[in-house]
GROMACS .gro file of C-alpha atoms in nm:
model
  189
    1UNK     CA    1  11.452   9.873   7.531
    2UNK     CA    2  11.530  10.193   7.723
    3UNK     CA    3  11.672  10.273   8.081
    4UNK     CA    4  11.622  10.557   8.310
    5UNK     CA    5  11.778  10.696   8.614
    6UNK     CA    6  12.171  10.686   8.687
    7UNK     CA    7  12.368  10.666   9.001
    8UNK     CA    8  12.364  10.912   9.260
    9UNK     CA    9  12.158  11.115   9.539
   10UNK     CA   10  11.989  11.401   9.272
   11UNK     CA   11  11.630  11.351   9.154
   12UNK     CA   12  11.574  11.102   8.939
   13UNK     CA   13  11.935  10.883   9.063
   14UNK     CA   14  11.935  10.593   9.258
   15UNK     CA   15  12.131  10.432   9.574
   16UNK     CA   16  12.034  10.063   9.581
   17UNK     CA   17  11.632  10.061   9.430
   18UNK     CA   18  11.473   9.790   9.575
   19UNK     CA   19  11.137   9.761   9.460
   20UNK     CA   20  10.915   9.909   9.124
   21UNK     CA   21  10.519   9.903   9.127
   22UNK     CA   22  10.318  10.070   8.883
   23UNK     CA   23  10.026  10.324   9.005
   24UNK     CA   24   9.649  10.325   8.846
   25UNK     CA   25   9.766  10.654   8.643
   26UNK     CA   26  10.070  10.504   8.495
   27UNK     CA   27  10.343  10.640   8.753
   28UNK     CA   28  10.622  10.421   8.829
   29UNK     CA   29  10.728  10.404   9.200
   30UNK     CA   30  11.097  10.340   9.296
   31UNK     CA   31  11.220  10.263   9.669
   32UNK     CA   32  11.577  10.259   9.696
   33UNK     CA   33  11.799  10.297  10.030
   34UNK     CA   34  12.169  10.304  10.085
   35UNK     CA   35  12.164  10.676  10.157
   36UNK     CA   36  11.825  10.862   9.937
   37UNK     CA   37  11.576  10.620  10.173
   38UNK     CA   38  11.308  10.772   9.906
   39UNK     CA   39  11.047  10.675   9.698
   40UNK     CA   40  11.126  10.834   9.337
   41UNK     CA   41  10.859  10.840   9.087
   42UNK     CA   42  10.859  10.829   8.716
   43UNK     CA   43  10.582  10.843   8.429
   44UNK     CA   44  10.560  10.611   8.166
   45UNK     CA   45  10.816  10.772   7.976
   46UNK     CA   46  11.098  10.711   8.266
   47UNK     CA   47  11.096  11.103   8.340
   48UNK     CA   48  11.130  11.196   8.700
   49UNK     CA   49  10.808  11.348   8.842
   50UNK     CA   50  10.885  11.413   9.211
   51UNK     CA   51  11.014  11.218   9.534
   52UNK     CA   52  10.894  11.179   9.876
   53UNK     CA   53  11.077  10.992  10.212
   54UNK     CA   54  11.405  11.100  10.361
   55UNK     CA   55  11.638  10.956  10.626
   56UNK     CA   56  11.469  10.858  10.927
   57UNK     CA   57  11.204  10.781  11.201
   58UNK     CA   58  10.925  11.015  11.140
   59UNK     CA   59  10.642  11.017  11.007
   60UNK     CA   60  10.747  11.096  10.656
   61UNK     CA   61  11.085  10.921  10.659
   62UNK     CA   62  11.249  10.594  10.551
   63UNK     CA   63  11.496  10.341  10.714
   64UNK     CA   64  11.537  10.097  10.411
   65UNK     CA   65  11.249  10.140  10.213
   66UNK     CA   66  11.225   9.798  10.089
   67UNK     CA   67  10.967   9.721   9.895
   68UNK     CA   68  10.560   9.823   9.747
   69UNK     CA   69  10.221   9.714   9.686
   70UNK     CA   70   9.986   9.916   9.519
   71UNK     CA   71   9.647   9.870   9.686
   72UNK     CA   72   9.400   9.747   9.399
   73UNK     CA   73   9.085   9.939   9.540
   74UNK     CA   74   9.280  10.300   9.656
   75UNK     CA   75   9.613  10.331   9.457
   76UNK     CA   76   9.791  10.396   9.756
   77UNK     CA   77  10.088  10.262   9.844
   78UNK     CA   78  10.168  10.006  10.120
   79UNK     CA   79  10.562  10.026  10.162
   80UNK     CA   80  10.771   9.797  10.398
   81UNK     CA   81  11.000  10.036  10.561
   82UNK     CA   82  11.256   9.751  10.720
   83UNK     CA   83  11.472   9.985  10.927
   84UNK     CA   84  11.166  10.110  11.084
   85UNK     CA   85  10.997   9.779  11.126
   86UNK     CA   86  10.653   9.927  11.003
   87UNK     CA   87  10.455   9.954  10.645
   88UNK     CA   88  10.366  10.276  10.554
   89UNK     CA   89  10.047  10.369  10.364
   90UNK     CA   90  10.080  10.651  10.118
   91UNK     CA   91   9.861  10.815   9.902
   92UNK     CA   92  10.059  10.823   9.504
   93UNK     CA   93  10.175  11.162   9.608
   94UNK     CA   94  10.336  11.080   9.892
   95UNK     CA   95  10.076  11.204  10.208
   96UNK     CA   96  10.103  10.950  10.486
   97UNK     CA   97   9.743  10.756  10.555
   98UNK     CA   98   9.892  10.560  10.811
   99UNK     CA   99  10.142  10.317  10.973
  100UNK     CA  100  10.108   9.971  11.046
  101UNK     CA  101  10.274   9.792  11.346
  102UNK     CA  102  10.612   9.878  11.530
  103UNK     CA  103  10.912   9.656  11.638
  104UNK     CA  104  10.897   9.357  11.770
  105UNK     CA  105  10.847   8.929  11.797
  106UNK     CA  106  10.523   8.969  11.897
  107UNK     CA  107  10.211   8.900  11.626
  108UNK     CA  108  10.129   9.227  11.497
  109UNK     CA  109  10.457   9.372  11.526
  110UNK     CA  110  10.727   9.327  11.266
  111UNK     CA  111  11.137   9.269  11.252
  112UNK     CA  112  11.269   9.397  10.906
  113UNK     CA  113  10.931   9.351  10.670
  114UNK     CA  114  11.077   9.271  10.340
  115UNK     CA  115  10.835   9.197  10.085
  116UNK     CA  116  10.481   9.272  10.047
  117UNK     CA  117  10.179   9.220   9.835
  118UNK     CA  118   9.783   9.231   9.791
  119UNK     CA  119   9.614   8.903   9.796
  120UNK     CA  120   9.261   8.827   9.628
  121UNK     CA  121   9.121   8.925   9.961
  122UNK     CA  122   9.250   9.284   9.917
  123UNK     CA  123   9.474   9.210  10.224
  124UNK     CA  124   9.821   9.243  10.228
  125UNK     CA  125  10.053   9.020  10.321
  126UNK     CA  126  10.415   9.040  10.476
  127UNK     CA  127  10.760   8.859  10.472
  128UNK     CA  128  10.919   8.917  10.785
  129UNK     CA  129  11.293   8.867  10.720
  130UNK     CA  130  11.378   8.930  11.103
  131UNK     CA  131  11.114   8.721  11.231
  132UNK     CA  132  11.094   8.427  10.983
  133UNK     CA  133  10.744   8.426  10.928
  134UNK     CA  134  10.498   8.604  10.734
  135UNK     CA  135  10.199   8.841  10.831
  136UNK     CA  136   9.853   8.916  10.718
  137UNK     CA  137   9.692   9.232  10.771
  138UNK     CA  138   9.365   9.393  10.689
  139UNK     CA  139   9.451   9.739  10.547
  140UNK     CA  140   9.369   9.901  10.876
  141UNK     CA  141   9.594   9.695  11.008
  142UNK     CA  142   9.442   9.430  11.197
  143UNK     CA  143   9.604   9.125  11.208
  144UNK     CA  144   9.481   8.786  10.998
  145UNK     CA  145   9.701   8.527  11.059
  146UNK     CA  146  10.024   8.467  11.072
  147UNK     CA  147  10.248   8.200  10.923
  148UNK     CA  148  10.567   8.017  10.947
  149UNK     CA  149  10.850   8.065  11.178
  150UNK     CA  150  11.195   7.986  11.187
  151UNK     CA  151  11.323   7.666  11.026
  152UNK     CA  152  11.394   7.452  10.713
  153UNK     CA  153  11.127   7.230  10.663
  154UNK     CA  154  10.802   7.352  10.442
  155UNK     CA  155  10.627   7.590  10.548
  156UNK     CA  156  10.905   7.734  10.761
  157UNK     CA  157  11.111   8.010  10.700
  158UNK     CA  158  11.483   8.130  10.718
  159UNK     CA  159  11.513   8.523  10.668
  160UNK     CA  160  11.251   8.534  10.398
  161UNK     CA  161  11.269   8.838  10.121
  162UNK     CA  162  10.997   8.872   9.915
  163UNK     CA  163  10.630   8.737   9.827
  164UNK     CA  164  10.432   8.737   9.519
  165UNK     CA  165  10.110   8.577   9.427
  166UNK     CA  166  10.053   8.297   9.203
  167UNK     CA  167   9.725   8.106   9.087
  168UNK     CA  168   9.570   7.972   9.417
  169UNK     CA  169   9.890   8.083   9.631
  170UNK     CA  170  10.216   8.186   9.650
  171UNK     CA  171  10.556   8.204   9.635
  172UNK     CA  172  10.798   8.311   9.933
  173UNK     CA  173  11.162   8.370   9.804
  174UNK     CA  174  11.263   8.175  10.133
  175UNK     CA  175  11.626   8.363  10.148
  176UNK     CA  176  11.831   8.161  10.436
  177UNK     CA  177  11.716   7.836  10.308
  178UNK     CA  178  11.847   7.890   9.959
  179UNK     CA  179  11.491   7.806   9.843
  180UNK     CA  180  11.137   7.902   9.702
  181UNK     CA  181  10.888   7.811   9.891
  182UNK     CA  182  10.512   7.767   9.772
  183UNK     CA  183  10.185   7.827   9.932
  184UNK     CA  184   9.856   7.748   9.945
  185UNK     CA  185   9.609   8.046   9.904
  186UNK     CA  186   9.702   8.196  10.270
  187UNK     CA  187   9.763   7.982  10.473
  188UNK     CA  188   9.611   7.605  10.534
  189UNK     CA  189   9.892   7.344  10.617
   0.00000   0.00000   0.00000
């Protein structure tokens, strides 16, 4: 067992990380808000390589970097940026590809995307904590389908966090409801 990083706002130190996903060359990725809104990245060995984000709205920056999926066919990086209410597509160096969405209730736009993750379908998926539901997207961005909505019987949603994939569906850390929710492979009730 080993550990790495410490607390603070130097390379390498973390506010609050959120999230860890490991890139096709080895690198771990780090988000963490509370103040560094970054992405820090580590090699194998848990010694700091570089950073990329900072505080804001722009392009480049981070409101609550909350969470990553490493797309399985590019390496990049699809991060829910929450404060933003966008996911962010990054090459493992940090160059912006693109952004997906922008505020708001209706389908296609997000309120604080929490968790995130690939499917079989190499398309990723979305919790929406501010919306109660969850999102599919191509990775250009087109909308799928969505899912869910606000509630507390299956299949609907209370300020859900994260998402991960299990044999022939999922699991939705269902946040307000004080429950796990499974799912069918996306998304036939």
């Amino acid at each position: 067992l080993f550990h790495f990083g410490s607390y603070g706002t130097e390379d390498g130190q973390f506010l609050y990380p959120t999230d860890i996903a490991f890139g096709k060359q080895g690198e771990v990725f780090v988000s963490e808000y509370g103040g560094n809104e970054r992405i820090n990245v580590f090699n194998r060995s848990g010694e700091f390589q570089y950073a990329f984000g900072h505080f804001g709205s722009d392009e480049e920056g981070f409101i609550r970097p909350q969470s990553i999926a490493i797309s399985p066919t590019t390496g990049n990086l699809f991060i829910t940026d929450a404060g933003n209410h966008r996911i962010v597509e990054r090459t493992p160096k940090g160059d912006v590809v693109q952004i997906i969405a922008s505020a708001g209730r209706e389908i296609g736009e997000l309120l604080y995307p929490y968790g995130i993750v690939f499917d079989s379908d190499n398309s990723i998926i979305v919790c929406e904590f501010g919306n109660n539901r969850l999102q599919r997207f191509s990775t250009n961005g087109e909308v799928i389908e969505v899912f869910g909505g606000a509630g507390d019987t299956n299949g609907l949603f209370k300020t859900p966090w994260a998402i991960e994939i299990v044999p022939n569906g999922f699991i939705v850390a269902d946040t307000g409801n004080n429950r796990l929710q499974r799912l069918p492979d996306m998304m036939a009730f």
